[in-house]
Amino acid sequence: MGPTLLTHASQLLTLRGPAPRRGTSMRDLGIVPDGAVLIQDGKIAAVGPTAEVTQVPQVRALLSGANLGTSPSVEEIDCTNRVVLPGFVDSHTHPVFARPRLIDFEKRIAGAHYEEIAAAGGGIRSSLRGVRESSVHQLATAVMRAFHEMAAHGTTTVEAKSGYGLTYEHEIHSLEAIRLAAAQWDGTVVPTFLGAHVVPPEYRDNPDEYVQTVCDRMIPYVAEERTDGASGNYKLARYVDVFCERGAFSAEQSRRILHAAVVHGLKTRIHVGQLTRTALELFAEFHPASVDHLDHLNEADIAWLATADTVATLLPAANYFLGLSAFPPARRLIDSGASVALATDYNPGTAPTASMPFVLSVACTHMKMSPAEAIAAATINGACALDVQHRKGSLEPGKDADIAIFDAQDYREIPYWFGVNRCLRTITQRQMAG
Ligand code: NIG
Ligand code: FE
């Protein structure tokens, strides 16, 4: 792809500056009115007011060289009446599943609770059969569809978890499906192993044996260094996640799993505090990149997050879809100095949405985050939650040119218009996505 020049954005949100954003700095989006961005070789080469960027010698040379036919033609994108921002970083998704969970959906509408449905054979365990009966290709097709839907809503980086196979074989299939889909998608994918999502039915009477399998068989395999001609060295997953919760894994079991992850050179992240509180400090030694959900926290947890490098990732689409009236305490977290990220939690049980703009909208209306805080949480802080902030999450020279273009003149319109998609296109580091 040749150079690309975006010009005349009504607002260009750079999100430049220190990362992660905490406290009042979450409100600073680094807005450039009438903004321009030059993209070269998939990277941001220049960014600023259109009047300045078009005068940069490198840009002038490109534009005149293109006119004379001596340098590659520059694709110019007129962004008048558009908001241009870093592509969203959706730092928490579960895209490897075969079918929607419509029975759970109807049961909840009729008044049943998430945990009751799970105890009656629904919930996460009811998604296992579909994954176990699918081929890797079928799973990859489902993941691909999710990635495309995410990109259509402005997302350019996605964290993707396994977690609906829950056997050695099917967890590996799930991670292979993520890898296959990632190879065909223009965005960036960060894979996570979530073999400890729930205890599968085969181990119902002996959950510790399943934990042992996760630690002794699955994690070592996932952590193996592999090579492939096209992309060089890789591991099947970069992170290990665990669902630390009543009905899933205890804090002690979760610690064993996270310990195994660290021993094998993988990084950690945790589902915690969704239904009940677990003290976050119990996990400090594993330096989780992110702790996610956080509906149930106390002051000690918030104080820990205020100073830790760990990002607090909130998933309010799950609360919305479960029909809950309570939401995670975003205001207390931000006001205490925690770095807060937002993600979809895309999954068949609690959050069947690929739309980051919808998540931003719920974050504003139900968690009282300001539109600016929500955008910082969905871009630069999401990048920090995946430890990719040196490449993603802001529009600064040298970073990957991952960009979303919205049909809006003011960034506040992004969470304001809900239930419709105002994202016009995304640009990712590899090529244009429609
Ligand atoms: O993040 N909490 C655990 N995992 C998902 C739910 C998965 C499911 O219900 O299928 C979540 O909400
Ligand atoms: Fe989740």
CSV table of C-alpha atoms and ligand atoms in Angstrom, one decimal:
chain,number,residue,atom,x,y,z
A,1,MET,CA,0.0,0.0,0.0
A,2,GLY,CA,1.3,3.4,-0.9
A,3,PRO,CA,1.2,6.5,1.3
A,4,THR,CA,-2.2,7.7,2.5
A,5,LEU,CA,-3.0,11.3,3.6
A,6,LEU,CA,-6.1,12.0,5.7
A,7,THR,CA,-7.0,15.7,5.7
A,8,HIS,CA,-9.5,18.1,7.2
A,9,ALA,CA,-10.9,15.9,9.9
A,10,SER,CA,-13.4,18.0,11.9
A,11,GLN,CA,-11.7,16.6,15.0
A,12,LEU,CA,-8.6,14.4,15.0
A,13,LEU,CA,-8.2,12.6,18.4
A,14,THR,CA,-4.6,11.9,18.8
A,15,LEU,CA,-4.6,10.6,22.4
A,16,ARG,CA,-0.9,11.6,22.4
A,17,GLY,CA,1.0,11.7,25.7
A,18,PRO,CA,1.7,9.4,28.6
A,19,ALA,CA,0.0,6.0,28.9
A,20,PRO,CA,-2.0,4.7,30.6
A,21,ARG,CA,-4.3,7.6,31.2
A,22,ARG,CA,-5.4,8.0,34.8
A,23,GLY,CA,-7.7,10.5,36.6
A,24,THR,CA,-8.2,13.8,34.9
A,25,SER,CA,-5.8,12.9,32.1
A,26,MET,CA,-8.5,10.5,30.8
A,27,ARG,CA,-10.3,13.6,29.6
A,28,ASP,CA,-7.5,14.8,27.4
A,29,LEU,CA,-7.9,13.4,23.9
A,30,GLY,CA,-5.3,15.6,22.3
A,31,ILE,CA,-7.8,17.0,19.8
A,32,VAL,CA,-6.6,18.6,16.6
A,33,PRO,CA,-9.3,20.6,14.8
A,34,ASP,CA,-9.1,20.4,11.0
A,35,GLY,CA,-6.6,17.5,11.5
A,36,ALA,CA,-4.5,15.5,9.1
A,37,VAL,CA,-2.5,12.3,9.3
A,38,LEU,CA,0.1,10.9,6.8
A,39,ILE,CA,0.5,7.2,6.7
A,40,GLN,CA,3.6,5.6,5.2
A,41,ASP,CA,4.5,1.9,5.3
A,42,GLY,CA,1.7,1.2,7.7
A,43,LYS,CA,3.0,3.7,10.2
A,44,ILE,CA,2.0,7.2,11.2
A,45,ALA,CA,4.5,9.5,9.5
A,46,ALA,CA,3.0,12.9,10.4
A,47,VAL,CA,0.1,14.1,12.4
A,48,GLY,CA,-1.3,17.6,13.1
A,49,PRO,CA,-3.4,20.5,11.6
A,50,THR,CA,-4.0,20.0,7.9
A,51,ALA,CA,-2.4,23.3,7.1
A,52,GLU,CA,0.8,22.1,8.8
A,53,VAL,CA,1.0,18.5,7.8
A,54,THR,CA,0.5,19.4,4.1
A,55,GLN,CA,3.5,21.7,4.4
A,56,VAL,CA,5.8,19.1,5.9
A,57,PRO,CA,8.6,18.7,3.3
A,58,GLN,CA,8.2,15.0,3.2
A,59,VAL,CA,4.4,15.4,2.4
A,60,ARG,CA,5.1,18.1,-0.2
A,61,ALA,CA,7.7,16.0,-1.9
A,62,LEU,CA,5.2,13.0,-1.9
A,63,LEU,CA,2.4,15.1,-3.3
A,64,SER,CA,4.5,16.8,-6.0
A,65,GLY,CA,6.4,13.6,-6.8
A,66,ALA,CA,3.0,11.8,-7.2
A,67,ASN,CA,1.8,14.5,-9.6
A,68,LEU,CA,5.0,14.2,-11.6
A,69,GLY,CA,4.8,10.4,-11.5
A,70,THR,CA,8.2,10.1,-9.8
A,71,SER,CA,6.9,8.7,-6.5
A,72,PRO,CA,4.0,6.4,-5.6
A,73,SER,CA,0.6,8.0,-5.8
A,74,VAL,CA,-0.7,9.3,-2.5
A,75,GLU,CA,-4.3,8.2,-1.6
A,76,GLU,CA,-6.0,11.3,-0.2
A,77,ILE,CA,-9.0,10.8,2.1
A,78,ASP,CA,-11.0,14.0,2.7
A,79,CYS,CA,-12.3,13.7,6.3
A,80,THR,CA,-14.4,16.9,6.3
A,81,ASN,CA,-17.3,16.3,8.7
A,82,ARG,CA,-15.5,13.3,10.1
A,83,VAL,CA,-14.0,12.4,13.5
A,84,VAL,CA,-10.7,10.5,13.1
A,85,LEU,CA,-9.3,8.6,16.0
A,86,PRO,CA,-7.1,5.6,16.9
A,87,GLY,CA,-8.9,2.3,16.1
A,88,PHE,CA,-10.5,0.9,19.2
A,89,VAL,CA,-8.6,-1.7,21.1
A,90,ASP,CA,-11.1,-4.3,22.3
A,91,SER,CA,-9.1,-5.9,25.0
A,92,HIS,CA,-11.5,-8.6,26.2
A,93,THR,CA,-13.4,-10.9,23.8
A,94,HIS,CA,-14.5,-14.6,23.6
A,95,PRO,CA,-15.1,-15.1,19.9
A,96,VAL,CA,-14.6,-18.9,19.6
A,97,PHE,CA,-18.1,-20.3,19.9
A,98,ALA,CA,-20.4,-22.1,17.6
A,99,ARG,CA,-23.9,-20.9,18.4
A,100,PRO,CA,-25.8,-18.1,20.2
A,101,ARG,CA,-27.3,-19.0,23.6
A,102,LEU,CA,-30.9,-18.3,22.9
A,103,ILE,CA,-32.3,-20.5,25.7
A,104,ASP,CA,-30.3,-18.6,28.3
A,105,PHE,CA,-31.5,-15.4,26.8
A,106,GLU,CA,-35.2,-16.3,27.1
A,107,LYS,CA,-34.8,-17.8,30.6
A,108,ARG,CA,-33.3,-14.5,31.8
A,109,ILE,CA,-36.1,-12.5,30.2
A,110,ALA,CA,-38.4,-14.8,32.2
A,111,GLY,CA,-36.6,-13.9,35.4
A,112,ALA,CA,-33.8,-16.5,35.9
A,113,HIS,CA,-30.4,-15.3,37.1
A,114,TYR,CA,-27.1,-16.0,35.3
A,115,GLU,CA,-25.9,-18.4,38.0
A,116,GLU,CA,-29.2,-20.3,38.2
A,117,ILE,CA,-29.1,-20.8,34.4
A,118,ALA,CA,-25.6,-22.1,34.7
A,119,ALA,CA,-26.5,-24.5,37.5
A,120,ALA,CA,-29.4,-25.9,35.4
A,121,GLY,CA,-27.0,-26.8,32.6
A,122,GLY,CA,-27.0,-23.6,30.6
A,123,GLY,CA,-24.3,-21.0,30.8
A,124,ILE,CA,-20.7,-21.5,29.7
A,125,ARG,CA,-20.9,-25.3,29.8
A,126,SER,CA,-23.8,-25.2,27.3
A,127,SER,CA,-21.4,-23.7,24.7
A,128,LEU,CA,-18.9,-26.6,24.9
A,129,ARG,CA,-20.7,-29.0,22.7
A,130,GLY,CA,-20.9,-26.7,19.7
A,131,VAL,CA,-17.1,-26.0,19.9
A,132,ARG,CA,-16.2,-29.7,20.4
A,133,GLU,CA,-18.3,-30.7,17.4
A,134,SER,CA,-16.8,-28.0,15.1
A,135,SER,CA,-13.7,-28.3,13.0
A,136,VAL,CA,-11.0,-25.7,13.4
A,137,HIS,CA,-12.1,-24.2,10.1
A,138,GLN,CA,-15.6,-23.8,11.2
A,139,LEU,CA,-14.5,-22.1,14.4
A,140,ALA,CA,-12.2,-19.9,12.4
A,141,THR,CA,-15.0,-18.8,10.2
A,142,ALA,CA,-17.0,-17.8,13.3
A,143,VAL,CA,-14.1,-15.9,14.7
A,144,MET,CA,-13.5,-14.2,11.3
A,145,ARG,CA,-17.1,-13.1,11.2
A,146,ALA,CA,-16.7,-11.5,14.7
A,147,PHE,CA,-13.4,-9.8,13.7
A,148,HIS,CA,-15.1,-8.3,10.6
A,149,GLU,CA,-18.1,-7.1,12.6
A,150,MET,CA,-15.7,-5.5,15.2
A,151,ALA,CA,-13.8,-3.8,12.4
A,152,ALA,CA,-17.0,-2.4,10.9
A,153,HIS,CA,-17.6,-0.7,14.3
A,154,GLY,CA,-14.1,0.9,14.5
A,155,THR,CA,-12.0,-1.8,16.2
A,156,THR,CA,-8.5,-2.5,14.9
A,157,THR,CA,-7.0,-4.5,17.7
A,158,VAL,CA,-8.7,-7.4,19.4
A,159,GLU,CA,-7.8,-9.7,22.3
A,160,ALA,CA,-9.4,-13.1,21.7
A,161,LYS,CA,-9.8,-15.9,24.2
A,162,SER,CA,-10.3,-19.6,24.0
A,163,GLY,CA,-12.5,-21.1,26.7
A,164,TYR,CA,-15.4,-23.0,25.2
A,165,GLY,CA,-13.6,-26.2,24.4
A,166,LEU,CA,-12.2,-27.0,27.9
A,167,THR,CA,-10.4,-30.2,26.8
A,168,TYR,CA,-6.7,-30.2,25.8
A,169,GLU,CA,-7.7,-30.9,22.2
A,170,HIS,CA,-10.5,-28.3,21.9
A,171,GLU,CA,-8.7,-25.5,23.7
A,172,ILE,CA,-5.9,-26.0,21.2
A,173,HIS,CA,-8.4,-26.0,18.3
A,174,SER,CA,-9.9,-22.8,19.7
A,175,LEU,CA,-6.5,-21.1,19.7
A,176,GLU,CA,-5.7,-22.4,16.3
A,177,ALA,CA,-9.0,-21.0,15.0
A,178,ILE,CA,-8.0,-17.6,16.4
A,179,ARG,CA,-4.7,-17.8,14.7
A,180,LEU,CA,-6.2,-18.8,11.4
A,181,ALA,CA,-8.8,-16.0,11.5
A,182,ALA,CA,-6.1,-13.5,12.6
A,183,ALA,CA,-4.0,-14.4,9.5
A,184,GLN,CA,-6.9,-13.4,7.3
A,185,TRP,CA,-7.9,-10.3,9.1
A,186,ASP,CA,-6.3,-6.8,8.6
A,187,GLY,CA,-6.4,-5.9,12.3
A,188,THR,CA,-4.1,-7.1,15.1
A,189,VAL,CA,-5.1,-10.0,17.3
A,190,VAL,CA,-3.7,-10.8,20.8
A,191,PRO,CA,-4.6,-14.5,21.7
A,192,THR,CA,-5.4,-15.6,25.3
A,193,PHE,CA,-5.7,-19.1,26.7
A,194,LEU,CA,-8.8,-19.3,28.9
A,195,GLY,CA,-8.8,-23.1,29.6
A,196,ALA,CA,-9.8,-22.1,33.2
A,197,HIS,CA,-13.2,-20.7,32.2
A,198,VAL,CA,-15.3,-23.2,34.1
A,199,VAL,CA,-14.7,-26.7,35.3
A,200,PRO,CA,-15.9,-28.9,32.4
A,201,PRO,CA,-18.6,-31.6,33.2
A,202,GLU,CA,-16.0,-34.4,33.0
A,203,TYR,CA,-14.2,-33.0,36.0
A,204,ARG,CA,-17.3,-31.9,38.0
A,205,ASP,CA,-16.4,-34.2,40.9
A,206,ASN,CA,-12.7,-33.4,40.8
A,207,PRO,CA,-12.1,-29.8,39.8
A,208,ASP,CA,-8.5,-29.8,41.2
A,209,GLU,CA,-7.6,-32.5,38.7
A,210,TYR,CA,-8.8,-30.2,35.9
A,211,VAL,CA,-6.7,-27.4,37.3
A,212,GLN,CA,-3.8,-29.8,37.3
A,213,THR,CA,-4.4,-30.6,33.6
A,214,VAL,CA,-4.6,-26.9,32.8
A,215,CYS,CA,-1.3,-26.3,34.6
A,216,ASP,CA,0.7,-29.4,33.6
A,217,ARG,CA,-0.6,-30.1,30.1
A,218,MET,CA,-2.3,-27.2,28.5
A,219,ILE,CA,-0.2,-24.2,29.6
A,220,PRO,CA,3.1,-25.8,28.7
A,221,TYR,CA,1.8,-26.7,25.2
A,222,VAL,CA,0.3,-23.2,24.7
A,223,ALA,CA,3.5,-21.6,25.8
A,224,GLU,CA,5.8,-23.6,23.4
A,225,GLU,CA,7.7,-21.4,21.0
A,226,ARG,CA,6.7,-22.4,17.4
A,227,THR,CA,7.8,-21.2,14.0
A,228,ASP,CA,6.0,-20.7,10.8
A,229,GLY,CA,7.6,-19.5,7.6
A,230,ALA,CA,5.3,-16.5,7.1
A,231,SER,CA,5.2,-15.0,10.5
A,232,GLY,CA,8.3,-16.3,12.3
A,233,ASN,CA,8.2,-17.2,16.0
A,234,TYR,CA,5.0,-17.4,17.9
A,235,LYS,CA,3.2,-18.9,20.8
A,236,LEU,CA,-0.4,-20.1,20.6
A,237,ALA,CA,-1.3,-17.5,23.2
A,238,ARG,CA,0.3,-14.5,24.7
A,239,TYR,CA,-1.8,-14.4,27.9
A,240,VAL,CA,-3.4,-16.8,30.3
A,241,ASP,CA,-6.7,-15.8,31.8
A,242,VAL,CA,-8.8,-17.4,34.5
A,243,PHE,CA,-12.4,-16.9,35.6
A,244,CYS,CA,-11.9,-16.5,39.4
A,245,GLU,CA,-15.5,-16.7,40.7
A,246,ARG,CA,-18.1,-18.6,42.7
A,247,GLY,CA,-19.1,-21.5,40.4
A,248,ALA,CA,-15.8,-21.3,38.4
A,249,PHE,CA,-12.3,-21.3,40.0
A,250,SER,CA,-11.4,-20.4,43.6
A,251,ALA,CA,-8.7,-17.8,44.3
A,252,GLU,CA,-6.4,-20.6,45.3
A,253,GLN,CA,-7.0,-22.5,42.1
A,254,SER,CA,-6.7,-19.3,40.1
A,255,ARG,CA,-3.3,-18.6,41.7
A,256,ARG,CA,-2.0,-22.1,40.7
A,257,ILE,CA,-3.0,-21.4,37.1
A,258,LEU,CA,-1.5,-17.9,37.0
A,259,HIS,CA,1.7,-19.3,38.6
A,260,ALA,CA,1.9,-21.9,35.9
A,261,ALA,CA,1.5,-19.2,33.3
A,262,VAL,CA,4.3,-17.1,34.7
A,263,VAL,CA,6.6,-20.1,35.0
A,264,HIS,CA,6.1,-20.8,31.3
A,265,GLY,CA,6.7,-17.3,30.3
A,266,LEU,CA,3.1,-16.2,29.6
A,267,LYS,CA,1.5,-13.0,30.8
A,268,THR,CA,-1.6,-13.0,32.9
A,269,ARG,CA,-5.1,-11.4,33.1
A,270,ILE,CA,-8.0,-12.3,35.3
A,271,HIS,CA,-11.9,-12.3,35.2
A,272,VAL,CA,-12.6,-11.3,38.8
A,273,GLY,CA,-15.3,-9.6,40.8
A,274,GLN,CA,-18.1,-10.2,38.4
A,275,LEU,CA,-20.5,-11.9,40.8
A,276,THR,CA,-18.6,-11.8,44.1
A,277,ARG,CA,-15.5,-10.0,45.5
A,278,THR,CA,-12.1,-11.6,45.6
A,279,ALA,CA,-9.3,-9.5,47.0
A,280,LEU,CA,-7.2,-8.2,44.1
A,281,GLU,CA,-4.0,-8.2,46.1
A,282,LEU,CA,-4.0,-12.0,46.1
A,283,PHE,CA,-2.9,-11.7,42.5
A,284,ALA,CA,-0.3,-8.9,42.7
A,285,GLU,CA,2.7,-11.2,42.4
A,286,PHE,CA,1.5,-12.3,38.9
A,287,HIS,CA,1.5,-8.7,37.7
A,288,PRO,CA,-1.7,-9.2,35.7
A,289,ALA,CA,-1.9,-6.8,32.7
A,290,SER,CA,-5.5,-6.4,33.4
A,291,VAL,CA,-8.3,-7.4,35.9
A,292,ASP,CA,-11.7,-7.5,34.2
A,293,HIS,CA,-15.3,-7.0,35.2
A,294,LEU,CA,-14.8,-5.6,38.7
A,295,ASP,CA,-18.5,-5.3,39.6
A,296,HIS,CA,-17.6,-6.2,43.2
A,297,LEU,CA,-14.7,-4.2,44.7
A,298,ASN,CA,-13.9,-2.7,48.0
A,299,GLU,CA,-11.7,0.3,49.0
A,300,ALA,CA,-8.6,-1.8,49.4
A,301,ASP,CA,-9.0,-3.1,45.8
A,302,ILE,CA,-9.5,0.4,44.5
A,303,ALA,CA,-6.5,1.6,46.4
A,304,TRP,CA,-4.4,-1.2,44.9
A,305,LEU,CA,-5.5,-0.4,41.4
A,306,ALA,CA,-4.7,3.2,41.9
A,307,THR,CA,-1.0,2.4,42.2
A,308,ALA,CA,-0.7,-0.8,40.3
A,309,ASP,CA,0.3,-1.1,36.6
A,310,THR,CA,-2.6,-3.4,36.2
A,311,VAL,CA,-5.5,-2.0,34.1
A,312,ALA,CA,-9.0,-2.1,35.4
A,313,THR,CA,-11.1,-3.3,32.4
A,314,LEU,CA,-14.8,-2.7,32.6
A,315,LEU,CA,-17.3,-4.6,30.5
A,316,PRO,CA,-20.7,-2.8,30.9
A,317,ALA,CA,-22.3,-4.5,27.9
A,318,ALA,CA,-22.4,-7.7,30.0
A,319,ASN,CA,-24.4,-5.8,32.7
A,320,TYR,CA,-26.6,-4.3,30.1
A,321,PHE,CA,-27.3,-7.7,28.4
A,322,LEU,CA,-27.9,-9.5,31.8
A,323,GLY,CA,-30.4,-6.8,32.6
A,324,LEU,CA,-28.6,-5.8,35.7
A,325,SER,CA,-29.3,-2.4,37.3
A,326,ALA,CA,-25.8,-2.3,39.0
A,327,PHE,CA,-22.7,-1.5,37.0
A,328,PRO,CA,-19.0,-1.5,37.8
A,329,PRO,CA,-17.9,1.6,39.8
A,330,ALA,CA,-16.2,3.4,37.0
A,331,ARG,CA,-16.3,6.8,38.7
A,332,ARG,CA,-14.8,5.7,41.9
A,333,LEU,CA,-12.0,3.9,39.9
A,334,ILE,CA,-11.2,6.9,37.7
A,335,ASP,CA,-11.4,9.4,40.5
A,336,SER,CA,-9.0,7.2,42.6
A,337,GLY,CA,-6.4,7.1,39.8
A,338,ALA,CA,-6.9,3.6,38.5
A,339,SER,CA,-6.3,3.2,34.7
A,340,VAL,CA,-9.7,2.2,33.3
A,341,ALA,CA,-10.2,0.4,30.0
A,342,LEU,CA,-13.5,-0.6,28.3
A,343,ALA,CA,-14.0,-3.7,26.2
A,344,THR,CA,-17.0,-5.5,24.7
A,345,ASP,CA,-16.6,-9.0,26.4
A,346,TYR,CA,-18.0,-10.3,23.1
A,347,ASN,CA,-19.4,-13.8,24.0
A,348,PRO,CA,-22.5,-15.8,23.5
A,349,GLY,CA,-23.7,-15.7,27.2
A,350,THR,CA,-23.4,-12.2,28.5
A,351,ALA,CA,-22.3,-9.9,25.7
A,352,PRO,CA,-23.2,-10.8,22.1
A,353,THR,CA,-22.0,-7.5,20.7
A,354,ALA,CA,-19.0,-6.5,18.6
A,355,SER,CA,-19.7,-2.8,19.0
A,356,MET,CA,-17.3,-0.7,20.9
A,357,PRO,CA,-19.4,2.4,20.3
A,358,PHE,CA,-22.3,0.7,22.0
A,359,VAL,CA,-20.0,-0.1,25.0
A,360,LEU,CA,-18.9,3.5,25.1
A,361,SER,CA,-22.6,4.6,25.1
A,362,VAL,CA,-23.4,2.3,28.1
A,363,ALA,CA,-20.3,3.4,29.9
A,364,CYS,CA,-21.5,7.0,29.6
A,365,THR,CA,-25.2,6.5,30.4
A,366,HIS,CA,-24.8,3.8,33.1
A,367,MET,CA,-21.4,4.3,34.6
A,368,LYS,CA,-21.3,8.1,34.2
A,369,MET,CA,-18.0,8.1,32.4
A,370,SER,CA,-17.6,11.2,30.2
A,371,PRO,CA,-17.5,10.7,26.4
A,372,ALA,CA,-13.8,11.6,26.5
A,373,GLU,CA,-13.0,9.2,29.4
A,374,ALA,CA,-14.8,6.4,27.5
A,375,ILE,CA,-12.7,7.1,24.3
A,376,ALA,CA,-9.4,7.1,26.3
A,377,ALA,CA,-10.5,3.8,28.0
A,378,ALA,CA,-11.3,2.2,24.6
A,379,THR,CA,-8.1,3.2,22.8
A,380,ILE,CA,-4.9,4.0,24.7
A,381,ASN,CA,-5.9,2.3,28.0
A,382,GLY,CA,-7.1,-0.7,26.1
A,383,ALA,CA,-3.7,-0.9,24.4
A,384,CYS,CA,-2.1,-0.8,27.9
A,385,ALA,CA,-4.3,-3.6,29.0
A,386,LEU,CA,-2.7,-5.7,26.2
A,387,ASP,CA,0.8,-4.2,26.7
A,388,VAL,CA,0.8,-2.9,23.1
A,389,GLN,CA,0.7,0.8,24.0
A,390,HIS,CA,4.1,1.4,22.3
A,391,ARG,CA,2.4,0.5,18.9
A,392,LYS,CA,-1.3,1.0,19.4
A,393,GLY,CA,-3.9,3.3,21.0
A,394,SER,CA,-2.8,6.7,19.9
A,395,LEU,CA,-2.0,8.6,16.7
A,396,GLU,CA,1.6,9.6,17.1
A,397,PRO,CA,4.5,9.5,14.6
A,398,GLY,CA,6.1,6.0,14.5
A,399,LYS,CA,3.0,4.1,15.8
A,400,ASP,CA,0.9,1.7,13.7
A,401,ALA,CA,-1.5,3.5,11.5
A,402,ASP,CA,-4.6,1.9,13.0
A,403,ILE,CA,-7.4,4.4,12.5
A,404,ALA,CA,-11.2,4.7,12.7
A,405,ILE,CA,-13.1,7.3,10.7
A,406,PHE,CA,-16.6,8.2,12.1
A,407,ASP,CA,-19.4,10.0,10.4
A,408,ALA,CA,-19.5,12.7,13.1
A,409,GLN,CA,-18.2,16.3,13.7
A,410,ASP,CA,-17.7,15.9,17.4
A,411,TYR,CA,-16.3,12.9,19.3
A,412,ARG,CA,-19.2,13.0,21.7
A,413,GLU,CA,-21.4,11.7,18.9
A,414,ILE,CA,-19.6,8.4,19.1
A,415,PRO,CA,-21.3,7.3,22.4
A,416,TYR,CA,-24.3,9.5,21.7
A,417,TRP,CA,-25.7,7.7,18.6
A,418,PHE,CA,-26.5,4.2,19.9
A,419,GLY,CA,-27.9,1.2,18.2
A,420,VAL,CA,-26.6,2.5,14.9
A,421,ASN,CA,-23.2,2.3,13.3
A,422,ARG,CA,-21.5,5.6,12.4
A,423,CYS,CA,-18.1,4.1,11.7
A,424,LEU,CA,-17.4,4.7,8.0
A,425,ARG,CA,-14.1,2.8,7.7
A,426,THR,CA,-11.1,1.6,9.5
A,427,ILE,CA,-7.5,1.7,8.3
A,428,THR,CA,-5.1,-0.8,9.8
A,429,GLN,CA,-1.4,-1.3,9.7
A,430,ARG,CA,-1.5,-3.8,6.9
A,431,GLN,CA,-4.1,-2.4,4.5
A,432,MET,CA,-7.4,-0.7,4.1
A,433,ALA,CA,-10.4,-2.4,5.4
A,434,GLY,CA,-13.7,-1.5,3.8
B,1,NIG,O1,-16.9,-12.5,30.7
B,1,NIG,N1,-17.4,-14.4,33.0
B,1,NIG,C1,-17.0,-15.3,32.3
B,1,NIG,N2,-17.0,-15.3,31.0
B,1,NIG,C2,-17.9,-14.5,30.2
B,1,NIG,C3,-19.2,-15.1,30.1
B,1,NIG,C4,-19.2,-16.3,29.3
B,1,NIG,C5,-20.5,-16.9,29.0
B,1,NIG,O2,-21.5,-16.8,29.7
B,1,NIG,O3,-20.4,-17.6,28.0
B,1,NIG,C6,-17.9,-13.1,30.7
B,1,NIG,O4,-19.0,-12.5,31.0
B,2,FE,FE,-15.2,-12.3,29.6
